[in-house]
Each structure stands twice: as C-alpha cells, then as structure tokens.
Amino acid sequence: MTSKSKVGFLSLAEELHFDILSFLPYRDILRCTSVCKALRQTFISSSELQYIVELAGQGLLPVLNTEFHKHVPISRRLQLLKDNASAWFQFNFRLVSIRDHPAITPAYLQPQSSEVKRFFVDDHLYLFDETEQLVKIFPLVPQSSPQIHREWTPESLLPVSDAVIDHVWIDPAQNLIAIAYRTDDDDYLDSLSWPDRPFYIDLKALDGDGVHPQAAGQTLFLSELDDCQDSSFKLQGLGRHIAIQCGFCGMWWLQIWDWQHSTTSNSIISYTSSDDSDEDFCFLGNDRFLTISNLNFNLFLIEDVSQKPTFLANFLLPISELIYIDYVGPTDDIAHGPQLQMEAHQTLWTSDPEHRILFFVMNLHSVAFAVSTKVFFDLDPFKETLEEIPWELWGPPNTRAFNPESSFGVVGNRVFQAARVVGATADDGSAATEYRLYMMDFSPLAVQRRQGQGRVVKEPSTIVVENESITTSLPYVEVLSDGKYSADAHDVVKIWVDHYELYVPRLASPSAMN
C-alpha cells in the first residue's frame, strides 16, 4: 500500500473501517489492528469485531436463530464467551458419587467388562450391555438439565424377538437412537424392501418408541456385504449423516447415509489392509471424514450420498510398526454457553470443524496425537503430493505427540489428562497414588494471549515409539489443577468433558465395592 492509498484508506469513515475489517479472517483483523492506530481504535470500540475474533480464536461457530442470539446484546455475548474461556484456566473438581445411582449395577462398574460399552454424551452416560441386550441412558449428576433417563429392553428396541443388537448410537441433540441389528426371521425379512442384508439400522426417537419424526424411514438398508456378522464394526453419526464401518480378515467397508432424506445410499468405500491392521473413522463436519489406521489418514469429501465419496488426500503417519488404535476423540461434540434463564440449555456455540483438535491414542496408551483439523481443510500446500503426503511435510507443525500417563479426555481444542503426583504419601506416611488433572489448550487465542494461568509451550518435543523418534511442535497452553484425588488399582476409567463440565469417573477397589 502506497502512502497516498494509506492516507486515503485512513480518511474513510470509521463505519467503513469496521465493514472492511469484518470481512477479514480473525488473524488478519489482529494483524491490521496491531500496526494501525486508527484500526486499533475501531477494533477496541466494536464489540462485534471483538466477538468475531473471540469466536474464531476459540475455534467456535455461533448457533444462529436462537433466542440467545436474537435478544442478548453482542457485548454480553462477548463477555460470556471470554468468561467461559477463562474459566477453563481455573478449573478444579469436586467429588460426586454415582455408585448408588439406580441405573448403575456392579456389572456396569467392572472396568474390564468387554460386554458393556460406555459412552458419554451431553452430560449423560449411556450403557450398552451386549450380553443382556439392554441399553440405558441417564444423567450423571442430578442438576443437568434437561434430563433423559430411560432403559430399553430388546423387545422395545427390536422389530422381532429373535433379532440381535450389534451396536447402538445415541445423539441426544437430535433426540435420536440408532440400533444396528441382525435377524434370521424370514417373515420379517420378506416384509422389507431389501430383505437380504446382513444387518439393518433402525432409527427411533429417544423420548418415545416410534420412528424418529425426521427420519426418511424406520430402517436404513446396507449395500451387499458378506461376513459382516463375524466382523467388528463401528456405528457413528454427525448431523444428517450416519455411517457404519466394518472389517473382516483385512477387508474394510464403510457406508454413509443421509438419514433424513433416504434409507439407502451409494456412498460407499471399500479397501483392503493387513489382516492385523486396526482401522477407525471420524467425521470432520458435515462434508468430510477421515479413515484412520496406524499408518495413515485418508481424507474424503461427502458431496452426495447417491455416489461414492471423493478421495481428497492421504496423510502418512510417522509410525512404521503395526500398532493399534485405542481411542479416537469425539468430533461431534458441541460447545454450549452458560445457561441463562431465558435460553435454558440452548446450544449457543459449536466447535468449528476446521479449527479443533482431533485426538487419538494408539498401542495401549503408548502414544497419543493431538492434530489440528485445519490441516484437513487447507490442502493447497500439499497439492503436489495428495496421494501420499509425507509426515515431514504436514505433521510436525500441525500435531503434538506425547506419551499419555493415564486417562484422558478431549473437547473442542482442549485435551485433559490425569497426571500422577510424584512422591504422594498417605496420612500414615506410606506411599500413596494420587493424581492431578492438567489441561492442554490448543486454541490459538489461548496461546497468543495466555489468558489466565498456565504455561505456553511452543518449543518442539520428541517422543520415541517402537524405536522411532517423533518430533512435533503444535503450540498449546498447559494448566495444572490445584486439587488432587486419590486412586487405587482400578484407577480412572476415562475423563469425560462436555459443555463446560469435566467428569473424572473412578472405580473403587474390589473391597470397597463389596
């Protein structure tokens, strides 16, 4: 910009300065206001510009058309957003017992019970007992609102008595429960439009026993798939999409439905891998998803479920040895604002899929990766190598690898871990096992401003996995909680993070359970 054009720009009315800045990405807004006093003054006097920067810097998107956004002034929304961000830097915890909860039985408390699957959504725990074919959902603490407390028997979930439930997925935000099941009942199968499928997915309303009112039909139908009843598979959804992934003897298959518009789809990918490989997948917003293995990420675009997903890129991982995927953090979580009286439990802000953390753990907790999802939405730097993007090209600046000490949890841009306290002692002076919680906040504004307490970590770090060194450098802010809690042989099951609350469920020792 020449001096004449600069003078001309600065001579514009402040309203035009605001209009121009409001069209810029938040980083450019901060850059412009840091070098120009006049623009800085425009920014300071505009709650709307500050709100744009605060939202993007925290990796959030506003949920529009709510009473909150219609009636709460933007200055108030800005303050609430800042308060919520600052609150995480002063996080602490209190003990809440759920052992006597009527929905909890000893079978559900066994940490090694592979027959009972636990999932945490929207302040609620839901349990799927594969042996008894029972499903329960209940609030962890009584003050969560609104509350869902239901138990389903096989008879209430399945269309025929001899059907077997393989998987259940629940989305309280959409009042949806999806049930994947199989059956050999010939009369029932003959009544279906696609009677020769290995299993089916029914869509029901959480608050009733009927078909979900927004579903295109009661049942989602798969394309032809052999040996699925002998395979492991995963059922997951996000928004209008539901997907299922199956694997058997090195053959992998994934299908995606737009469940609100059709009960069938041609959005299918299939591929082969090593018989011993481990595969997973996750959604990245409404139009992208990743398949995840120990060797790479494959990125796909969902344009229309009537056709095959479009392959976009293959991101290689830095590990050549075969290791297993233990955990993939949720990518469908929703960030909520405070519950003011007028908008009780409305969703105010959601995680921006382009600016959040994908978190996954491999090889029995020996290595964890926090990955900035922005790398999956800006492919221009890799356009010459999309078929196989080397780790060295994309990985180090966009990830942080570490050896997780114990349990972990993730929401949005924040990762939580339970860190063992070195040298902890009991009241009698004997050695004790105690933990403190610490948080890694990867949101850009946290790193830039270092809001509240915490230590900014920008320097690269190196870990060793299977004799391979992995160096990463994604910046974050580290915050350690003040409180401590004791643990025993059963330790912490998992850390659950939801809304602006953190849950650290811990099982008692066998003697205490008795």
Coordinates of C-alpha atoms in Angstrom, one line a residue:
M1 CA 0.0 0.0 0.0
T2 CA 1.5 3.4 -1.1
S3 CA 1.5 6.3 1.4
K4 CA -1.2 8.0 -0.7
S5 CA -3.5 5.0 -0.7
K6 CA -2.8 4.5 3.0
V7 CA -3.9 8.1 3.7
G8 CA -6.9 7.6 1.6
F9 CA -7.9 4.4 3.4
L10 CA -7.5 6.0 6.8
S11 CA -9.6 9.0 5.8
L12 CA -12.6 6.7 5.3
A13 CA -15.3 6.9 7.9
E14 CA -14.9 4.6 10.9
E15 CA -18.0 2.7 9.8
L16 CA -16.2 1.7 6.6
H17 CA -13.2 0.6 8.6
F18 CA -15.5 -1.7 10.5
D19 CA -17.1 -3.1 7.3
I20 CA -13.7 -3.8 5.8
L21 CA -12.3 -5.5 8.9
S22 CA -15.4 -7.6 9.5
F23 CA -14.8 -9.4 6.1
L24 CA -11.3 -10.4 7.1
P25 CA -10.2 -13.7 8.9
Y26 CA -9.6 -13.1 12.6
R27 CA -5.9 -13.4 12.3
D28 CA -5.8 -10.6 9.7
I29 CA -8.0 -8.4 11.9
L30 CA -5.5 -8.8 14.7
R31 CA -2.6 -8.1 12.3
C32 CA -4.2 -5.0 10.9
T33 CA -5.1 -3.6 14.3
S34 CA -1.7 -4.2 15.7
V35 CA 0.0 -2.0 13.1
C36 CA -2.5 0.8 12.6
K37 CA -3.6 3.0 15.5
A38 CA -6.8 4.1 13.8
L39 CA -7.9 0.5 13.1
R40 CA -6.9 -0.4 16.6
Q41 CA -9.3 2.2 17.9
T42 CA -12.1 0.8 15.6
F43 CA -11.5 -2.6 17.0
I44 CA -11.5 -1.5 20.6
S45 CA -14.8 0.4 20.2
S46 CA -16.5 -2.5 18.4
S47 CA -17.9 -5.4 20.4
E48 CA -18.9 -7.1 17.1
L49 CA -15.3 -7.2 15.8
Q50 CA -14.1 -8.5 19.1
Y51 CA -16.8 -11.1 19.1
I52 CA -15.7 -12.3 15.6
V53 CA -12.1 -12.6 16.9
E54 CA -13.0 -14.3 20.1
L55 CA -15.2 -16.9 18.4
A56 CA -12.7 -17.8 15.7
G57 CA -9.8 -17.7 18.2
Q58 CA -11.5 -20.2 20.4
G59 CA -12.4 -22.4 17.4
L60 CA -16.2 -21.9 17.7
L61 CA -19.1 -21.1 15.4
P62 CA -22.3 -19.3 16.6
V63 CA -25.6 -21.2 16.5
L64 CA -27.9 -18.6 15.0
N65 CA -31.7 -18.3 15.1
T66 CA -31.8 -18.9 18.9
E67 CA -33.4 -16.7 21.5
F68 CA -30.0 -16.0 22.9
H69 CA -28.6 -14.6 19.6
K70 CA -31.9 -12.7 18.9
H71 CA -32.2 -10.9 22.3
V72 CA -28.8 -10.9 24.1
P73 CA -26.7 -7.9 23.2
I74 CA -23.4 -8.7 21.4
S75 CA -21.4 -7.1 24.2
R76 CA -23.0 -9.5 26.6
R77 CA -22.3 -12.5 24.3
L78 CA -18.7 -11.3 24.0
Q79 CA -18.3 -11.2 27.8
L80 CA -19.8 -14.6 28.3
L81 CA -17.5 -16.1 25.7
K82 CA -14.5 -14.6 27.4
D83 CA -15.6 -15.7 30.8
N84 CA -16.1 -19.3 29.6
A85 CA -12.6 -19.4 28.1
S86 CA -11.1 -18.0 31.3
A87 CA -13.0 -20.5 33.4
W88 CA -11.1 -23.4 32.0
F89 CA -7.8 -21.9 33.2
Q90 CA -9.1 -22.1 36.8
F91 CA -10.7 -25.5 36.5
N92 CA -11.0 -27.7 39.6
F93 CA -13.2 -30.6 40.6
R94 CA -15.4 -31.9 43.3
L95 CA -16.3 -35.5 44.2
V96 CA -19.7 -36.7 43.1
S97 CA -20.7 -40.3 43.8
I98 CA -22.8 -42.2 41.2
R99 CA -22.3 -45.6 42.8
D100 CA -25.7 -45.6 44.3
H101 CA -27.4 -44.4 41.1
P102 CA -30.3 -46.6 40.3
A103 CA -29.0 -47.1 36.7
I104 CA -25.7 -48.4 37.9
T105 CA -25.2 -52.1 38.7
P106 CA -22.0 -54.0 39.6
A107 CA -21.8 -55.4 36.0
Y108 CA -21.6 -51.9 34.6
L109 CA -18.9 -50.9 37.0
Q110 CA -16.4 -53.6 36.0
P111 CA -13.6 -51.7 34.2
Q112 CA -12.6 -54.8 32.1
S113 CA -16.1 -55.8 31.1
S114 CA -15.9 -56.0 27.3
E115 CA -19.6 -56.9 27.2
V116 CA -20.6 -53.4 28.5
K117 CA -19.9 -50.4 26.3
R118 CA -19.9 -46.9 27.9
F119 CA -20.4 -43.7 26.1
F120 CA -20.7 -40.1 27.4
V121 CA -22.9 -37.6 25.7
D122 CA -24.5 -34.3 26.7
D123 CA -23.9 -34.8 30.5
H124 CA -25.4 -38.3 30.2
L125 CA -23.9 -41.7 30.4
Y126 CA -25.3 -44.4 28.2
L127 CA -24.5 -48.1 28.5
F128 CA -25.0 -50.9 26.1
D129 CA -24.9 -54.4 27.6
E130 CA -24.2 -56.8 24.7
T131 CA -24.9 -59.9 26.7
E132 CA -28.3 -58.8 28.1
Q133 CA -29.1 -56.7 25.1
L134 CA -30.0 -53.7 27.3
V135 CA -29.5 -50.0 26.7
K136 CA -29.6 -47.3 29.4
I137 CA -29.1 -43.6 29.4
F138 CA -29.1 -41.4 32.5
P139 CA -27.7 -38.1 33.7
L140 CA -24.5 -38.4 35.7
V141 CA -25.5 -35.6 38.1
P142 CA -29.0 -34.5 39.1
Q143 CA -28.6 -30.9 38.2
S144 CA -28.0 -31.5 34.5
S145 CA -31.0 -30.2 32.5
P146 CA -32.9 -31.3 30.5
Q147 CA -32.5 -34.9 31.8
I148 CA -33.0 -38.2 29.9
H149 CA -33.5 -41.3 32.0
R150 CA -34.5 -44.3 30.0
E151 CA -33.9 -48.0 29.8
W152 CA -34.6 -50.1 26.7
T153 CA -35.2 -53.9 26.7
P154 CA -34.6 -55.8 23.4
E155 CA -38.4 -56.0 23.0
S156 CA -38.7 -52.2 23.0
L157 CA -35.8 -51.7 20.5
L158 CA -36.1 -54.6 18.1
P159 CA -38.8 -55.3 15.5
V160 CA -38.7 -59.1 16.0
S161 CA -37.9 -61.2 19.1
D162 CA -35.0 -63.2 17.6
A163 CA -33.0 -60.2 16.4
V164 CA -29.6 -59.4 18.0
I165 CA -28.3 -55.9 18.6
D166 CA -24.8 -55.4 17.5
H167 CA -24.3 -51.7 18.2
V168 CA -26.2 -48.6 19.4
W169 CA -25.5 -44.9 18.8
I170 CA -27.3 -42.1 20.6
D171 CA -27.5 -38.4 19.7
P172 CA -29.4 -36.5 22.4
A173 CA -29.1 -33.2 20.5
Q174 CA -31.2 -34.7 17.7
N175 CA -33.4 -36.9 20.0
L176 CA -32.1 -39.9 18.1
I177 CA -31.2 -43.5 18.9
A178 CA -29.8 -45.7 16.1
I179 CA -29.9 -49.5 16.5
A180 CA -27.8 -51.9 14.3
Y181 CA -29.2 -55.4 14.5
R182 CA -29.4 -58.7 12.6
T183 CA -32.1 -61.3 12.3
D184 CA -32.9 -64.6 10.6
D185 CA -36.7 -64.1 10.9
D186 CA -37.9 -65.0 7.3
D187 CA -41.3 -63.4 7.7
Y188 CA -39.9 -60.1 8.9
L189 CA -37.2 -60.1 6.2
D190 CA -39.8 -60.8 3.5
S191 CA -41.7 -57.7 4.6
L192 CA -38.6 -55.5 3.9
S193 CA -37.8 -53.9 0.6
W194 CA -34.2 -55.1 0.9
P195 CA -34.6 -58.5 2.7
D196 CA -31.1 -60.0 2.0
R197 CA -28.9 -57.7 4.0
P198 CA -26.6 -59.0 6.8
F199 CA -27.9 -56.4 9.3
Y200 CA -30.1 -53.3 9.5
I201 CA -30.2 -50.0 11.3
D202 CA -33.4 -48.7 12.8
L203 CA -33.9 -45.0 13.8
K204 CA -36.0 -44.2 16.8
A205 CA -36.8 -41.2 18.9
L206 CA -35.1 -41.0 22.3
D207 CA -38.3 -39.7 24.0
G208 CA -40.6 -42.3 22.5
D209 CA -40.7 -45.8 21.0
G210 CA -41.7 -44.8 17.5
V211 CA -39.7 -43.9 14.3
H212 CA -37.8 -40.7 14.6
P213 CA -40.0 -38.0 13.1
Q214 CA -37.2 -36.6 10.9
A215 CA -36.1 -39.9 9.5
A216 CA -36.7 -40.8 5.9
G217 CA -37.9 -44.2 7.1
Q218 CA -37.7 -46.6 10.0
T219 CA -34.8 -48.7 8.6
L220 CA -31.5 -47.9 6.9
F221 CA -30.5 -50.5 4.3
L222 CA -26.9 -51.6 3.6
S223 CA -25.4 -52.5 0.3
E224 CA -24.5 -56.1 -0.2
L225 CA -21.9 -57.1 2.5
D226 CA -20.6 -60.6 3.2
D227 CA -19.4 -61.9 6.6
C228 CA -20.4 -58.8 8.4
Q229 CA -21.9 -60.8 11.3
D230 CA -18.5 -62.1 12.0
S231 CA -16.7 -58.7 11.9
S232 CA -16.1 -55.8 14.2
F233 CA -17.8 -52.6 13.3
K234 CA -18.5 -49.1 14.4
L235 CA -21.7 -47.0 14.1
Q236 CA -21.4 -43.2 14.4
G237 CA -23.2 -40.1 13.1
L238 CA -22.9 -36.4 12.8
G239 CA -25.8 -34.2 11.9
R240 CA -27.7 -35.6 9.0
H241 CA -25.1 -38.4 8.3
I242 CA -24.9 -41.8 9.9
A243 CA -22.0 -44.2 8.9
I244 CA -21.0 -47.7 9.7
Q245 CA -17.6 -49.2 9.3
C246 CA -17.0 -53.0 9.1
G247 CA -13.8 -55.0 8.9
F248 CA -13.2 -58.7 8.4
C249 CA -9.9 -60.5 7.6
G250 CA -8.3 -57.4 6.1
M251 CA -11.3 -56.3 4.1
W252 CA -12.8 -53.0 5.2
W253 CA -16.0 -51.4 4.1
L254 CA -17.8 -48.1 5.1
Q255 CA -21.2 -46.7 4.1
I256 CA -22.8 -43.3 4.8
W257 CA -26.5 -42.4 4.8
D258 CA -28.3 -39.1 4.8
W259 CA -30.8 -40.5 7.2
Q260 CA -33.2 -37.6 7.0
H261 CA -33.6 -37.9 3.2
S262 CA -33.1 -41.6 2.2
T263 CA -33.0 -45.1 3.7
T264 CA -30.5 -46.2 1.0
S265 CA -27.2 -44.8 -0.3
N266 CA -24.3 -45.4 -2.7
S267 CA -21.8 -43.5 -0.5
I268 CA -19.5 -46.5 0.0
I269 CA -15.8 -47.1 0.1
S270 CA -14.1 -50.5 0.4
Y271 CA -10.4 -51.3 0.7
T272 CA -8.0 -54.0 1.9
S273 CA -5.3 -53.8 4.5
S274 CA -3.2 -56.1 6.6
D275 CA -5.2 -58.8 8.4
D276 CA -3.8 -57.4 11.7
S277 CA -4.3 -53.7 10.9
D278 CA -6.6 -51.6 13.0
E279 CA -9.0 -49.1 11.4
D280 CA -11.3 -46.3 12.6
F281 CA -13.1 -43.3 11.2
C282 CA -14.4 -40.0 12.2
F283 CA -16.5 -37.1 10.7
L284 CA -14.9 -33.7 10.2
G285 CA -18.0 -31.5 9.9
N286 CA -20.9 -32.1 7.5
D287 CA -19.0 -32.9 4.3
R288 CA -15.7 -34.6 5.2
F289 CA -14.5 -37.7 7.1
L290 CA -11.3 -39.5 7.8
T291 CA -10.5 -43.2 7.8
I292 CA -7.7 -43.8 10.4
S293 CA -5.2 -46.5 10.6
N294 CA -1.8 -46.9 12.3
L295 CA -0.1 -45.9 9.0
N296 CA -2.2 -43.0 7.6
F297 CA -5.2 -40.8 7.4
N298 CA -7.3 -40.9 4.3
L299 CA -9.5 -37.8 3.8
F300 CA -12.8 -38.0 1.8
L301 CA -15.4 -35.5 0.7
I302 CA -19.1 -36.3 1.0
E303 CA -20.9 -34.5 -1.8
D304 CA -23.9 -36.7 -2.3
V305 CA -24.8 -40.0 -0.7
S306 CA -26.1 -41.2 -4.0
Q307 CA -22.4 -41.5 -5.1
K308 CA -19.1 -42.7 -3.8
P309 CA -17.2 -40.3 -1.5
T310 CA -14.5 -38.3 -3.2
F311 CA -10.9 -39.1 -2.2
L312 CA -9.0 -35.9 -1.3
A313 CA -5.7 -36.8 0.3
N314 CA -3.6 -39.4 2.1
F315 CA -1.7 -38.1 5.2
L316 CA 1.1 -40.5 6.2
L317 CA 1.8 -41.1 9.9
P318 CA 5.3 -41.4 11.3
I319 CA 5.0 -44.9 12.6
S320 CA 6.0 -47.9 10.5
E321 CA 5.4 -50.6 13.1
L322 CA 1.9 -52.1 13.4
I323 CA 0.2 -50.6 16.4
Y324 CA -3.5 -50.5 17.4
I325 CA -5.9 -47.6 17.8
D326 CA -7.2 -47.5 21.3
Y327 CA -9.3 -44.3 21.2
V328 CA -10.4 -41.6 18.8
G329 CA -11.7 -38.5 20.5
P330 CA -15.2 -37.3 19.6
T331 CA -15.6 -34.9 16.7
D332 CA -19.3 -34.3 17.1
D333 CA -19.1 -32.5 20.5
I334 CA -21.0 -29.3 21.0
A335 CA -19.7 -26.3 23.0
H336 CA -22.5 -24.7 25.0
G337 CA -22.7 -21.3 26.5
P338 CA -23.9 -20.6 30.1
Q339 CA -27.5 -21.4 30.8
L340 CA -29.1 -18.1 31.3
Q341 CA -32.7 -18.2 32.4
M342 CA -34.1 -17.1 29.0
E343 CA -32.2 -19.7 26.9
A344 CA -32.1 -22.7 29.3
H345 CA -29.9 -25.4 27.6
Q346 CA -29.9 -23.8 24.2
T347 CA -26.9 -24.5 22.1
L348 CA -25.1 -21.2 21.7
W349 CA -21.8 -22.1 20.1
T350 CA -20.5 -25.2 18.3
S351 CA -17.0 -26.4 17.6
D352 CA -15.7 -25.3 14.2
P353 CA -14.7 -28.5 12.4
E354 CA -12.0 -26.6 10.6
H355 CA -10.4 -25.3 13.9
R356 CA -10.4 -28.0 16.5
I357 CA -8.4 -30.9 17.8
L358 CA -8.6 -34.5 16.6
F359 CA -7.2 -36.6 19.4
F360 CA -6.3 -40.3 19.2
V361 CA -4.4 -42.8 21.2
M362 CA -2.5 -45.8 19.9
N363 CA -0.8 -49.0 21.1
L364 CA -2.3 -49.4 24.6
H365 CA -1.8 -45.8 25.5
S366 CA 1.9 -45.7 24.5
V367 CA 1.4 -42.7 22.1
A368 CA -1.2 -40.0 21.7
F369 CA -1.6 -37.4 18.9
A370 CA -3.4 -34.1 19.1
V371 CA -3.9 -33.0 15.5
S372 CA -5.2 -29.5 14.4
T373 CA -8.0 -30.2 11.9
K374 CA -7.2 -27.1 9.9
V375 CA -4.6 -29.2 8.0
F376 CA -7.5 -31.2 6.5
F377 CA -9.3 -28.1 5.1
D378 CA -6.3 -26.3 3.5
L379 CA -4.8 -28.7 1.0
D380 CA -3.1 -26.2 -1.2
P381 CA 0.4 -26.6 0.4
F382 CA 0.2 -30.3 -0.4
K383 CA -1.3 -30.2 -3.9
E384 CA 1.7 -31.9 -5.5
T385 CA 1.6 -34.9 -3.1
L386 CA -2.0 -35.5 -2.3
E387 CA -1.8 -39.3 -3.0
E388 CA 0.8 -39.6 -0.2
I389 CA 1.6 -36.5 1.9
P390 CA 4.8 -37.3 3.8
W391 CA 4.6 -36.9 7.6
E392 CA 7.6 -34.5 7.5
L393 CA 5.6 -32.1 5.2
W394 CA 2.4 -31.9 7.2
G395 CA 2.8 -33.5 10.7
P396 CA 5.3 -31.6 12.9
P397 CA 3.7 -28.1 12.8
N398 CA 0.2 -29.4 13.0
T399 CA 0.4 -32.0 15.7
R400 CA 1.6 -32.6 19.2
A401 CA 2.6 -36.2 20.1
F402 CA 3.1 -37.4 23.7
N403 CA 3.1 -40.4 25.9
P404 CA -0.2 -40.3 27.9
E405 CA 0.3 -41.1 31.5
S406 CA -3.2 -42.4 32.3
S407 CA -6.7 -41.4 31.5
F408 CA -7.6 -38.6 29.1
G409 CA -10.5 -36.6 27.6
V410 CA -11.0 -34.1 24.9
V411 CA -13.5 -31.4 23.8
G412 CA -13.0 -28.8 21.1
N413 CA -9.4 -27.5 21.3
R414 CA -8.8 -28.8 24.9
V415 CA -7.2 -32.1 25.9
F416 CA -7.3 -33.3 29.6
Q417 CA -5.1 -35.8 31.3
A418 CA -4.8 -37.3 34.8
A419 CA -1.1 -36.8 35.9
R420 CA 0.3 -38.9 38.7
V421 CA 1.7 -36.9 41.7
V422 CA 5.3 -37.9 42.3
G423 CA 6.1 -38.6 46.0
A424 CA 2.5 -38.6 47.2
T425 CA 2.1 -40.0 50.7
A426 CA -0.9 -41.2 52.8
D427 CA -1.8 -39.9 56.3
D428 CA 0.4 -42.6 57.9
G429 CA 3.4 -41.6 55.8
S430 CA 3.2 -44.6 53.4
A431 CA 3.4 -44.2 49.6
A432 CA 0.1 -43.3 48.0
T433 CA -1.2 -43.0 44.5
E434 CA -2.6 -39.5 43.8
Y435 CA -3.5 -37.7 40.6
R436 CA -3.9 -34.1 39.5
L437 CA -5.6 -33.0 36.3
Y438 CA -3.9 -30.9 33.7
M439 CA -5.2 -29.4 30.5
M440 CA -3.6 -28.6 27.2
D441 CA -5.5 -25.8 25.4
F442 CA -4.6 -25.7 21.7
S443 CA -6.9 -22.8 20.8
P444 CA -4.9 -20.0 19.0
L445 CA -6.1 -17.2 21.3
A446 CA -5.1 -19.1 24.4
V447 CA -1.6 -19.5 23.0
Q448 CA -1.4 -15.9 21.8
R449 CA -2.8 -14.2 24.9
R450 CA -2.0 -16.8 27.6
Q451 CA -5.3 -15.9 29.3
G452 CA -5.3 -16.7 33.0
Q453 CA -2.7 -19.0 34.4
G454 CA -0.8 -21.6 32.6
R455 CA 2.5 -22.2 30.7
V456 CA 2.8 -21.6 26.9
V457 CA 4.5 -24.5 25.2
K458 CA 5.9 -23.6 21.8
E459 CA 9.2 -25.5 21.7
P460 CA 9.3 -28.8 19.8
S461 CA 9.1 -32.0 21.8
T462 CA 10.3 -35.5 20.9
I463 CA 9.0 -38.9 21.9
V464 CA 10.1 -42.4 21.0
V465 CA 7.7 -45.1 19.7
E466 CA 8.8 -48.5 18.6
N467 CA 12.4 -47.1 18.3
E468 CA 11.2 -44.3 16.1
S469 CA 11.7 -40.6 17.2
I470 CA 8.7 -38.3 16.6
T471 CA 9.2 -34.6 16.9
T472 CA 6.1 -32.3 16.9
S473 CA 5.6 -28.6 17.7
L474 CA 1.9 -27.6 17.7
P475 CA 1.7 -24.8 20.4
Y476 CA -0.6 -25.1 23.4
V477 CA -1.1 -23.7 26.9
E478 CA -0.6 -26.1 29.8
V479 CA -2.6 -25.6 33.0
L480 CA -2.4 -27.8 36.1
S481 CA -5.3 -28.1 38.6
D482 CA -4.8 -27.3 42.2
G483 CA -6.8 -30.2 43.6
K484 CA -5.7 -33.8 44.0
Y485 CA -7.6 -37.0 44.2
S486 CA -6.5 -40.5 45.3
A487 CA -6.7 -43.6 43.1
D488 CA -6.4 -47.3 43.5
A489 CA -5.7 -50.4 41.5
H490 CA -8.8 -49.8 39.3
D491 CA -7.8 -46.2 38.6
V492 CA -9.7 -43.8 36.5
V493 CA -11.9 -45.2 33.7
K494 CA -12.0 -42.2 31.4
I495 CA -12.2 -38.5 31.5
W496 CA -15.4 -37.1 30.1
V497 CA -15.7 -33.5 29.0
D498 CA -18.9 -32.0 28.0
H499 CA -20.3 -28.4 27.7
Y500 CA -18.2 -26.6 30.4
E501 CA -18.0 -29.5 32.8
L502 CA -15.4 -32.2 33.4
Y503 CA -16.1 -35.6 34.8
V504 CA -13.4 -38.0 36.1
P505 CA -15.1 -41.3 36.9
R506 CA -13.2 -43.6 39.2
L507 CA -13.9 -47.1 40.3
A508 CA -13.4 -48.1 43.9
S509 CA -11.3 -51.0 44.9
P510 CA -12.8 -54.5 45.0
S511 CA -13.0 -54.4 48.8
A512 CA -14.9 -51.1 48.7
M513 CA -17.2 -52.5 46.0
N514 CA -18.1 -55.4 48.3

